[in-house]
Short mmCIF file of C-alpha atoms in Angstrom, two decimals:
data_model
loop_
_atom_site.label_atom_id
_atom_site.label_comp_id
_atom_site.label_asym_id
_atom_site.label_seq_id
_atom_site.Cartn_x
_atom_site.Cartn_y
_atom_site.Cartn_z
CA MET F 3 0.09 -0.19 -0.02
CA SER F 4 0.78 3.77 -1.30
CA THR F 5 0.41 6.86 0.17
CA ARG F 6 -0.17 9.79 -1.85
CA GLU F 7 -1.34 13.43 -0.49
CA TYR F 8 -2.59 16.87 -2.69
CA ASP F 9 -4.64 19.69 -1.77
CA LEU F 10 -7.35 18.37 -3.62
CA ILE F 11 -8.70 14.70 -3.97
CA VAL F 12 -11.26 14.01 -7.05
CA ILE F 13 -13.64 10.72 -7.81
CA GLY F 14 -14.87 10.48 -11.49
CA ALA F 15 -12.92 11.58 -13.96
CA GLY F 16 -15.50 12.48 -16.15
CA PRO F 17 -16.02 16.60 -17.81
CA VAL F 18 -17.19 16.86 -13.98
CA GLY F 19 -14.36 15.86 -12.42
CA GLU F 20 -12.07 16.99 -15.35
CA ASN F 21 -13.28 20.75 -14.61
CA VAL F 22 -12.98 20.07 -11.16
CA ALA F 23 -9.56 19.54 -11.36
CA ASP F 24 -8.59 21.82 -14.05
CA ARG F 25 -9.92 24.72 -12.03
CA ALA F 26 -8.59 23.40 -9.07
CA VAL F 27 -4.77 23.54 -10.34
CA ARG F 28 -5.49 26.99 -12.36
CA GLY F 29 -6.27 27.84 -9.26
CA GLY F 30 -2.67 26.69 -7.64
CA LEU F 31 -3.19 23.19 -5.82
CA THR F 32 -1.58 20.34 -6.84
CA ALA F 33 -4.58 17.10 -7.64
CA ALA F 34 -5.43 13.99 -8.09
CA ILE F 35 -8.40 12.02 -10.39
CA VAL F 36 -9.01 8.71 -9.45
CA GLU F 37 -11.41 6.90 -12.25
CA SER F 38 -12.10 3.60 -12.91
CA GLU F 39 -12.97 2.94 -16.38
CA LEU F 40 -12.32 5.68 -19.49
CA VAL F 41 -11.32 9.02 -18.47
CA GLY F 42 -13.53 11.23 -19.79
CA GLY F 43 -16.51 9.06 -18.30
CA GLU F 44 -19.67 8.85 -19.20
CA CYS F 45 -20.87 11.48 -21.70
CA SER F 46 -18.06 10.90 -24.00
CA TYR F 47 -18.41 7.39 -24.67
CA TRP F 48 -22.04 6.02 -23.43
CA ALA F 49 -24.30 9.44 -23.32
CA CYS F 50 -23.63 12.74 -24.68
CA MET F 51 -21.54 12.14 -27.70
CA PRO F 52 -22.48 8.40 -29.08
CA SER F 53 -25.68 9.68 -29.24
CA LYS F 54 -25.63 12.82 -31.05
CA ALA F 55 -24.11 10.89 -33.48
CA LEU F 56 -26.73 8.47 -33.57
CA LEU F 57 -28.73 10.86 -34.39
CA ARG F 58 -27.60 13.57 -36.65
CA ALA F 59 -27.23 11.09 -39.85
CA PRO F 60 -30.92 11.29 -39.78
CA ALA F 61 -31.23 14.71 -38.73
CA ALA F 62 -29.14 15.72 -41.25
CA LEU F 63 -31.19 13.73 -44.49
CA ARG F 64 -34.27 15.25 -43.09
CA ALA F 65 -33.18 19.04 -43.58
CA ALA F 66 -32.08 17.66 -47.01
CA ARG F 67 -35.03 16.01 -47.83
CA ASP F 68 -36.73 19.65 -46.44
CA VAL F 69 -35.65 22.15 -48.84
CA ALA F 70 -36.40 21.98 -53.08
CA GLY F 71 -32.81 22.15 -54.21
CA ALA F 72 -31.60 19.04 -52.31
CA ALA F 73 -34.25 16.37 -52.00
CA GLU F 74 -33.90 15.79 -55.55
CA ALA F 75 -30.64 14.63 -54.57
CA VAL F 76 -31.03 12.64 -51.90
CA ASN F 77 -31.87 9.40 -53.55
CA GLY F 78 -32.06 6.54 -50.18
CA GLY F 79 -31.72 6.30 -46.25
CA VAL F 80 -29.63 6.40 -43.49
CA ASP F 81 -26.13 4.46 -44.11
CA VAL F 82 -26.34 2.37 -40.93
CA ALA F 83 -22.98 1.06 -40.74
CA ALA F 84 -21.13 4.32 -41.58
CA VAL F 85 -22.92 5.68 -38.78
CA LEU F 86 -21.93 3.56 -36.33
CA ALA F 87 -18.23 3.97 -37.87
CA ARG F 88 -18.66 8.09 -37.74
CA ARG F 89 -19.48 7.26 -33.66
CA ASP F 90 -16.78 4.66 -33.09
CA ARG F 91 -14.54 7.31 -34.05
CA MET F 92 -16.82 10.79 -31.58
CA VAL F 93 -15.37 8.17 -28.89
CA HIS F 94 -12.34 7.53 -30.13
CA ASP F 95 -13.06 3.54 -30.48
CA TYR F 96 -13.18 3.96 -26.48
CA GLN F 97 -10.16 3.77 -25.93
CA ASP F 98 -9.66 7.11 -23.43
CA THR F 99 -5.71 8.32 -24.59
CA SER F 100 -6.33 11.58 -25.80
CA GLN F 101 -7.98 12.39 -22.30
CA VAL F 102 -4.98 11.04 -20.01
CA GLU F 103 -2.56 13.00 -21.99
CA TRP F 104 -4.61 15.84 -21.70
CA LEU F 105 -4.57 15.59 -17.93
CA GLN F 106 -1.09 15.31 -18.31
CA GLY F 107 -1.00 18.56 -19.52
CA ALA F 108 -2.95 20.26 -17.38
CA GLY F 109 -0.89 19.15 -14.24
CA ILE F 110 -3.54 16.55 -13.02
CA ASP F 111 -2.24 13.32 -11.46
CA LEU F 112 -4.56 10.12 -12.92
CA VAL F 113 -4.86 7.68 -10.59
CA ARG F 114 -6.54 4.22 -11.99
CA GLY F 115 -8.67 1.92 -10.45
CA HIS F 116 -12.37 2.51 -7.31
CA GLY F 117 -12.02 4.66 -5.63
CA ARG F 118 -13.91 5.75 -1.24
CA LEU F 119 -13.92 7.47 0.81
CA SER F 120 -12.14 6.29 3.96
CA ALA F 121 -11.89 9.08 6.20
CA GLU F 122 -11.66 12.67 6.86
CA ARG F 123 -9.99 14.30 3.21
CA GLU F 124 -9.23 10.66 2.25
CA VAL F 125 -9.56 8.02 -0.63
CA THR F 126 -8.68 4.42 -0.79
CA VAL F 127 -8.33 2.90 -4.52
CA GLU F 128 -7.99 -0.08 -5.49
CA ALA F 129 -6.50 -1.22 -8.56
CA ALA F 130 -7.23 -3.79 -10.76
CA ASP F 131 -4.19 -6.13 -9.49
CA GLY F 132 -6.13 -5.73 -5.91
CA SER F 133 -3.09 -3.35 -5.08
CA THR F 134 -4.22 -0.32 -2.58
CA THR F 135 -3.06 3.46 -2.86
CA VAL F 136 -3.83 5.74 0.14
CA LEU F 137 -4.57 8.85 -1.13
CA ARG F 138 -5.04 12.12 1.04
CA ALA F 139 -6.06 15.52 0.33
CA ARG F 140 -5.06 18.86 2.71
CA HIS F 141 -8.14 20.37 1.60
CA ALA F 142 -10.45 18.90 0.20
CA VAL F 143 -12.67 15.37 -1.62
CA ALA F 144 -15.16 15.65 -4.46
CA VAL F 145 -16.89 12.73 -5.10
CA CYS F 146 -17.73 13.18 -9.02
CA THR F 147 -19.18 9.42 -9.76
CA GLY F 148 -22.05 10.87 -11.89
CA SER F 149 -25.55 9.27 -12.50
CA ALA F 150 -25.94 5.26 -13.27
CA ALA F 151 -29.55 3.59 -15.37
CA LEU F 152 -32.30 3.33 -13.61
CA LEU F 153 -33.47 -0.89 -13.41
CA PRO F 154 -37.22 -0.91 -11.69
CA ASP F 155 -38.56 -3.30 -10.05
CA ILE F 156 -40.41 -5.29 -12.99
CA PRO F 157 -40.27 -9.01 -12.88
CA GLY F 158 -38.45 -10.83 -14.44
CA LEU F 159 -36.43 -7.16 -16.06
CA ARG F 160 -33.31 -8.22 -14.70
CA ASP F 161 -33.01 -12.01 -16.09
CA ALA F 162 -34.22 -10.29 -19.27
CA ALA F 163 -30.91 -8.37 -19.74
CA PRO F 164 -31.83 -5.18 -20.60
CA TRP F 165 -30.65 -2.77 -22.96
CA THR F 166 -29.51 0.80 -20.85
CA SER F 167 -28.34 4.13 -22.69
CA ARG F 168 -24.49 2.07 -22.52
CA GLU F 169 -25.73 -0.25 -25.44
CA ALA F 170 -27.93 1.50 -27.11
CA THR F 171 -25.42 4.27 -28.14
CA GLY F 172 -22.92 1.07 -28.37
CA VAL F 173 -24.75 -1.18 -30.29
CA THR F 174 -22.68 -2.89 -32.86
CA ASP F 175 -26.17 -4.75 -34.43
CA VAL F 176 -29.07 -2.55 -35.02
CA PRO F 177 -32.09 -4.91 -33.49
CA SER F 178 -35.16 -6.12 -36.45
CA SER F 179 -36.94 -4.73 -33.86
CA LEU F 180 -37.01 -2.45 -29.82
CA VAL F 181 -39.52 -1.66 -27.50
CA VAL F 182 -38.63 0.89 -24.57
CA LEU F 183 -39.39 1.91 -21.88
CA GLY F 184 -40.20 5.44 -20.33
CA GLY F 185 -40.93 8.94 -22.01
CA GLY F 186 -38.55 10.49 -21.69
CA VAL F 187 -34.90 11.94 -23.46
CA VAL F 188 -33.38 8.71 -22.98
CA GLY F 189 -36.27 6.78 -24.63
CA VAL F 190 -37.45 9.60 -26.76
CA GLU F 191 -33.85 10.59 -28.20
CA MET F 192 -32.92 6.24 -28.72
CA ALA F 193 -36.47 6.06 -30.60
CA THR F 194 -35.37 8.94 -33.12
CA ALA F 195 -32.51 7.24 -34.35
CA PHE F 196 -33.87 3.62 -33.97
CA THR F 197 -36.67 4.35 -35.98
CA ALA F 198 -34.64 6.02 -38.91
CA PHE F 199 -32.42 2.21 -38.42
CA GLY F 200 -35.34 1.19 -39.99
CA THR F 201 -36.29 -0.84 -37.10
CA ASP F 202 -39.69 -1.51 -35.53
CA VAL F 203 -39.54 0.81 -32.17
CA THR F 204 -42.53 0.14 -29.24
CA VAL F 205 -42.01 3.98 -26.73
CA ILE F 206 -43.80 2.05 -23.58
CA ALA F 207 -43.65 5.63 -21.56
CA ARG F 208 -46.38 5.84 -18.21
CA SER F 209 -47.44 9.56 -18.58
CA SER F 210 -46.80 11.20 -21.87
CA LEU F 211 -43.50 12.11 -23.17
CA LEU F 212 -40.85 14.44 -22.25
CA SER F 213 -43.65 15.25 -19.16
CA GLY F 214 -41.76 17.17 -17.54
CA LEU F 215 -41.47 19.16 -20.52
CA GLU F 216 -44.02 22.07 -21.99
CA GLY F 217 -46.78 19.64 -23.31
CA PHE F 218 -46.42 20.46 -27.32
CA ALA F 219 -43.31 19.83 -27.00
CA GLY F 220 -43.82 15.94 -26.22
CA GLU F 221 -46.92 16.10 -28.74
CA ALA F 222 -44.59 17.24 -31.60
CA VAL F 223 -42.35 13.95 -30.70
CA GLN F 224 -44.36 12.15 -30.67
CA LYS F 225 -46.15 12.69 -33.37
CA SER F 226 -42.85 12.79 -35.36
CA LEU F 227 -42.17 9.19 -34.21
CA THR F 228 -45.55 8.05 -35.20
CA SER F 229 -44.99 9.77 -38.59
CA ALA F 230 -41.64 7.58 -38.74
CA GLY F 231 -43.30 4.38 -38.19
CA ALA F 232 -42.59 4.47 -34.51
CA THR F 233 -45.62 3.02 -31.63
CA VAL F 234 -46.33 5.53 -29.14
CA ARG F 235 -47.96 4.02 -26.66
CA THR F 236 -49.09 6.90 -23.26
CA GLY F 237 -49.96 6.01 -19.86
CA VAL F 238 -49.26 2.59 -19.80
CA GLY F 239 -47.44 0.37 -16.76
CA VAL F 240 -44.94 -2.23 -17.20
CA THR F 241 -46.42 -5.51 -15.47
CA GLY F 242 -43.69 -7.88 -16.92
CA VAL F 243 -40.82 -8.85 -18.83
CA GLU F 244 -40.08 -11.98 -19.91
CA ARG F 245 -37.64 -13.20 -22.93
CA SER F 246 -37.19 -16.74 -24.64
CA ASP F 247 -35.26 -17.56 -28.11
CA GLY F 248 -34.96 -14.17 -30.37
CA GLY F 249 -36.87 -11.85 -27.55
CA VAL F 250 -38.29 -10.43 -25.20
CA THR F 251 -42.41 -9.80 -24.06
CA VAL F 252 -43.43 -6.98 -21.62
CA SER F 253 -46.82 -7.11 -20.82
CA LEU F 254 -48.62 -4.09 -19.68
CA ASP F 255 -51.09 -3.44 -17.76
CA ASP F 256 -53.84 -2.27 -20.09
CA GLY F 257 -53.42 -6.61 -21.04
CA SER F 258 -52.25 -6.44 -23.71
CA SER F 259 -48.40 -7.03 -24.13
CA VAL F 260 -45.28 -6.49 -26.72
CA ARG F 261 -42.45 -8.52 -27.90
CA ALA F 262 -39.47 -7.48 -29.85
CA GLU F 263 -35.53 -8.19 -30.21
CA GLU F 264 -34.26 -5.95 -27.88
CA ILE F 265 -35.79 -3.71 -24.93
CA LEU F 266 -34.05 -0.87 -24.02
CA VAL F 267 -34.47 0.26 -20.48
CA ALA F 268 -34.72 4.05 -20.14
CA THR F 269 -37.03 5.48 -17.34
CA GLY F 270 -34.64 7.62 -15.07
CA ARG F 271 -31.04 7.62 -13.28
CA VAL F 272 -29.63 6.60 -10.00
CA PRO F 273 -26.66 7.72 -8.47
CA ARG F 274 -23.73 5.89 -8.85
CA THR F 275 -22.59 6.56 -4.45
CA GLU F 276 -23.57 3.13 -3.90
CA ASP F 277 -19.03 2.39 -3.13
CA VAL F 278 -17.72 5.91 -2.36
CA GLY F 279 -18.11 5.75 1.23
CA LEU F 280 -21.16 8.29 2.40
CA ASP F 281 -20.91 6.22 5.26
CA VAL F 282 -17.49 8.17 6.02
CA ILE F 283 -20.42 11.11 6.23
CA GLY F 284 -22.74 9.39 8.30
CA GLN F 285 -25.56 9.11 4.73
CA LYS F 286 -26.44 6.20 3.18
CA ALA F 287 -24.94 4.12 0.10
CA GLY F 288 -26.92 4.87 -3.21
CA ALA F 289 -28.11 8.16 -1.73
CA TRP F 290 -27.89 11.57 -3.77
CA ILE F 291 -25.54 13.34 -1.95
CA GLU F 292 -27.03 17.11 -1.11
CA VAL F 293 -25.16 21.01 -1.01
CA ASP F 294 -25.22 23.63 -1.23
CA ASP F 295 -24.78 26.38 -3.63
CA THR F 296 -21.17 26.04 -3.66
CA LEU F 297 -21.54 22.51 -4.16
CA ARG F 298 -19.96 21.49 -0.41
CA VAL F 299 -21.95 18.84 1.74
CA PRO F 300 -23.96 20.78 4.15
CA GLY F 301 -21.99 20.43 7.84
CA SER F 302 -18.65 18.87 6.07
CA GLU F 303 -15.60 21.76 6.12
CA TRP F 304 -14.03 19.44 3.49
CA LEU F 305 -16.00 17.63 1.14
CA TYR F 306 -17.75 18.59 -2.16
CA ALA F 307 -19.76 16.91 -4.52
CA VAL F 308 -20.43 17.53 -7.71
CA GLY F 309 -22.35 16.69 -11.26
CA ASP F 310 -24.93 14.65 -11.61
CA VAL F 311 -24.72 12.81 -7.58
CA ASN F 312 -25.93 16.07 -6.14
CA HIS F 313 -29.41 15.16 -8.19
CA ARG F 314 -29.63 19.58 -9.01
CA ALA F 315 -29.08 18.92 -12.55
CA LEU F 316 -28.35 16.01 -14.79
CA LEU F 317 -27.12 16.90 -18.01
CA THR F 318 -23.46 17.35 -18.20
CA HIS F 319 -23.20 20.65 -19.47
CA GLN F 320 -24.51 21.47 -15.92
CA GLY F 321 -22.62 19.55 -14.54
CA LYS F 322 -19.32 21.54 -15.63
CA TYR F 323 -21.02 24.82 -14.65
CA GLN F 324 -20.97 23.45 -11.18
CA ALA F 325 -17.08 22.57 -11.75
CA ARG F 326 -15.71 25.42 -12.81
CA ILE F 327 -17.31 27.02 -9.57
CA ALA F 328 -16.46 24.00 -7.27
CA GLY F 329 -13.26 24.35 -8.45
CA ASP F 330 -12.44 28.22 -7.47
CA VAL F 331 -14.76 28.29 -5.05
CA ILE F 332 -12.38 24.71 -2.79
CA ALA F 333 -8.43 26.67 -4.71
CA ARG F 334 -10.63 30.67 -2.52
CA ARG F 335 -10.83 28.59 0.33
CA ALA F 336 -7.74 26.93 0.95
CA THR F 337 -6.15 30.32 0.24
CA SER F 338 -8.47 32.79 2.63
CA THR F 339 -11.42 32.89 4.98
CA ASP F 340 -13.12 35.94 2.89
CA VAL F 341 -15.06 34.04 -0.12
CA ASP F 342 -18.10 35.49 -1.22
CA THR F 343 -20.09 33.28 -2.58
CA SER F 344 -23.01 35.15 -2.60
CA PRO F 345 -26.00 34.60 -5.35
CA TRP F 346 -24.70 35.16 -8.98
CA GLY F 347 -21.73 35.25 -7.79
CA PRO F 348 -18.35 33.94 -8.99
CA LEU F 349 -18.99 31.31 -6.78
CA ALA F 350 -22.07 30.43 -5.73
CA ALA F 351 -23.91 27.98 -8.59
CA THR F 352 -27.03 29.98 -8.16
CA ALA F 353 -28.28 29.56 -12.41
CA ASP F 354 -28.63 24.78 -11.13
CA HIS F 355 -32.18 26.57 -9.83
CA ALA F 356 -32.83 29.32 -12.92
CA ALA F 357 -31.49 28.58 -15.24
CA VAL F 358 -30.49 25.15 -16.70
CA PRO F 359 -31.39 24.85 -20.43
CA GLN F 360 -31.38 21.22 -21.81
CA VAL F 361 -31.97 20.03 -25.77
CA VAL F 362 -33.88 16.86 -26.68
CA PHE F 363 -32.27 16.41 -30.37
CA THR F 364 -34.84 14.65 -31.72
CA GLU F 365 -37.35 15.58 -33.98
CA PRO F 366 -38.06 18.39 -33.83
CA GLU F 367 -35.67 19.48 -32.09
CA VAL F 368 -36.50 20.60 -28.24
CA ALA F 369 -34.85 23.73 -26.55
CA ALA F 370 -35.75 24.71 -23.49
CA VAL F 371 -34.36 26.94 -20.03
CA GLY F 372 -35.96 27.79 -16.60
CA HIS F 373 -39.79 28.20 -16.09
CA THR F 374 -42.41 25.79 -17.81
CA GLU F 375 -45.55 27.27 -16.74
CA ALA F 376 -46.24 25.06 -14.16
CA SER F 377 -43.53 25.92 -12.80
CA ALA F 378 -43.52 28.77 -13.13
CA ARG F 379 -47.18 29.15 -11.62
CA ALA F 380 -46.32 26.54 -9.16
CA ALA F 381 -43.21 28.97 -8.02
CA GLY F 382 -46.30 31.69 -7.80
CA ILE F 383 -44.81 33.87 -10.05
CA ASP F 384 -46.99 36.65 -11.68
CA VAL F 385 -47.04 34.67 -15.12
CA LYS F 386 -48.01 36.26 -18.48
CA ILE F 387 -47.59 33.77 -21.59
CA VAL F 388 -46.88 33.95 -24.94
CA ASP F 389 -47.24 31.37 -27.60
CA TYR F 390 -46.09 31.84 -31.12
CA ASP F 391 -45.68 29.22 -33.96
CA LEU F 392 -42.56 29.71 -35.18
CA SER F 393 -43.86 29.01 -39.36
CA TRP F 394 -44.86 31.89 -38.95
CA VAL F 395 -41.86 33.27 -39.69
CA ALA F 396 -39.94 33.94 -42.47
CA GLY F 397 -36.62 32.80 -41.59
CA ALA F 398 -38.99 29.14 -41.02
CA SER F 399 -39.80 29.33 -44.85
CA THR F 400 -35.75 29.62 -46.46
CA HIS F 401 -35.33 27.36 -43.18
CA SER F 402 -37.45 24.70 -44.69
CA ASP F 403 -39.85 24.20 -47.06
CA ARG F 404 -41.17 22.35 -44.42
CA TYR F 405 -41.40 24.13 -41.86
CA GLU F 406 -43.22 23.21 -38.30
CA GLY F 407 -42.84 24.65 -34.79
CA MET F 408 -43.88 25.96 -31.81
CA SER F 409 -42.51 28.17 -29.25
CA ARG F 410 -43.44 30.09 -25.52
CA ALA F 411 -41.95 33.03 -23.34
CA ILE F 412 -42.65 32.38 -20.42
CA ILE F 413 -42.90 35.83 -18.39
CA ASP F 414 -43.09 37.00 -15.20
CA ALA F 415 -44.69 40.46 -15.54
CA GLU F 416 -44.75 41.62 -12.05
CA ARG F 417 -40.78 42.14 -12.93
CA GLY F 418 -40.49 42.91 -17.23
CA VAL F 419 -38.60 40.12 -17.24
CA LEU F 420 -38.56 35.86 -18.93
CA VAL F 421 -37.86 33.52 -16.76
CA GLY F 422 -38.92 30.69 -19.36
CA ALA F 423 -38.83 29.39 -22.65
CA THR F 424 -39.04 26.51 -24.98
CA PHE F 425 -38.72 26.36 -28.82
CA VAL F 426 -39.94 22.75 -30.78
CA GLY F 427 -38.56 22.30 -34.46
CA PRO F 428 -35.88 21.94 -36.03
CA ASP F 429 -33.09 23.05 -35.69
CA VAL F 430 -34.00 25.03 -32.79
CA ALA F 431 -31.11 23.96 -30.45
CA GLU F 432 -29.10 27.12 -31.58
CA LEU F 433 -32.10 29.75 -30.10
CA LEU F 434 -31.65 28.48 -26.94
CA HIS F 435 -28.62 29.82 -25.42
CA ALA F 436 -30.04 33.42 -26.42
CA ALA F 437 -32.87 32.41 -24.08
CA THR F 438 -30.54 31.47 -21.35
CA ILE F 439 -29.09 34.84 -21.64
CA ALA F 440 -31.72 36.98 -20.86
CA ILE F 441 -32.98 35.12 -18.08
CA VAL F 442 -30.35 34.93 -16.09
CA GLY F 443 -29.36 38.70 -17.13
CA GLU F 444 -32.94 39.75 -16.50
CA VAL F 445 -32.44 41.48 -19.35
CA PRO F 446 -36.14 44.28 -19.04
CA LEU F 447 -38.26 43.00 -22.27
CA HIS F 448 -38.31 46.45 -22.96
CA ARG F 449 -34.89 46.72 -23.73
CA LEU F 450 -34.93 43.94 -25.29
CA TRP F 451 -36.34 46.22 -28.53
CA HIS F 452 -33.23 46.84 -28.47
CA ALA F 453 -31.39 43.58 -29.50
CA VAL F 454 -32.62 43.44 -32.88
CA PRO F 455 -32.50 39.76 -35.21
CA ALA F 456 -31.34 39.29 -38.26
CA TYR F 457 -33.81 39.37 -40.70
CA PRO F 458 -34.34 36.72 -41.96
CA THR F 459 -33.60 33.91 -38.81
CA VAL F 460 -35.93 31.75 -37.55
CA SER F 461 -34.54 34.63 -34.27
CA GLU F 462 -37.32 36.43 -35.38
CA VAL F 463 -39.22 35.22 -32.38
CA TRP F 464 -37.80 37.65 -31.01
CA LEU F 465 -39.36 40.18 -31.64
CA ARG F 466 -43.04 38.35 -32.07
CA TRP F 467 -42.95 37.78 -28.66
CA LEU F 468 -41.79 41.00 -27.73
CA GLU F 469 -45.19 42.37 -29.99
CA SER F 470 -47.70 39.76 -28.70
CA ALA F 471 -46.29 40.44 -25.53
CA GLY F 472 -47.54 43.50 -26.00
CA LEU F 473 -44.87 46.14 -26.04
#
């Protein structure tokens, strides 16, 4: 057993852990990062990057087919083999050499193995060969182990060897049929991709699709999936799953059943904290870790939990935002007792509460930030809703011959500022950041009159929002 000492120990070398360590090192500290799998984490190899690689070719093909002059040049469907080959390039053939080189260049030490909290400011790492290394932190330990797919307690499900997002994004042989359990982001994105690959897809969801977003978003995605050939069944639950030769049979609570070659479970996430030593801080193994806005665990002077494990916003970009703040906070607290952590300051993750952006890369795309109408009303905000059909904007007609889309602005009428926005339509992801800036900056609506959208672009929806709001 060997022992090493650093200012900061980070457990988990995904994008969140990497950013915590990097910011701390930039702040003058020493840092080691512990990883039991691939440096780069879930997003790089099994989530964001490979899933978007699978979705991009169908989206590009759709865009071409929707514009006269380009549509005539399209003479086939998606080349699945080429898509999978591109996916492999995107994930560097599941090799983390370049990520390790980045760590080295950033001055961060890598310790491979499974890390567990073993005492205050101490992490014990067990390597694949059984050897152990004790890492001691002078200032802080950050748990950045992310989340894993939730497997609900459905009779027969585990025995059926279901796919999770990892198997779906890493697919090598596309199945002829696939049943997807869950109507959230992972479920609808993978349903979109596999339907485009020619798979017979059935989506089963207890409630509506994308139920956490505005209702019209899920409705548009369901309409698109159905038009593409998928079957979507909402309002039904699963009572059992059985695998036999040739596939799986999924029994539903309405007495019907669905049979498919493979089954994908996309019903939520659980924290990867089952075996990180939470008992050291008196918490239950497998639990989400509560933190304050500096990402520090309440009651502790040394422990931080950043990214999915704290359950604030299970999104890579939001985890990286938290990581930058946590790394800076750790470095600042190591050298000063006077640390300003006031809201919207550089050392507080205030956006987690008010301005979390997300994009669902389906057909059509869904992009949202801040409040929905329901969450704004639940928060007691004096809400003014502005809906506008994106196809009415001049830029939509030049973008596509068959543009269909919708948008909603959530306005705090008392303060005269935007607090939420949702866009649904082709390529609306690139509309989102302007809304995020408006919400974070609390820009008065009357000032937005002077942010003139270029013509003809879909961004002219901002002008139509203001006109519809009566300004």
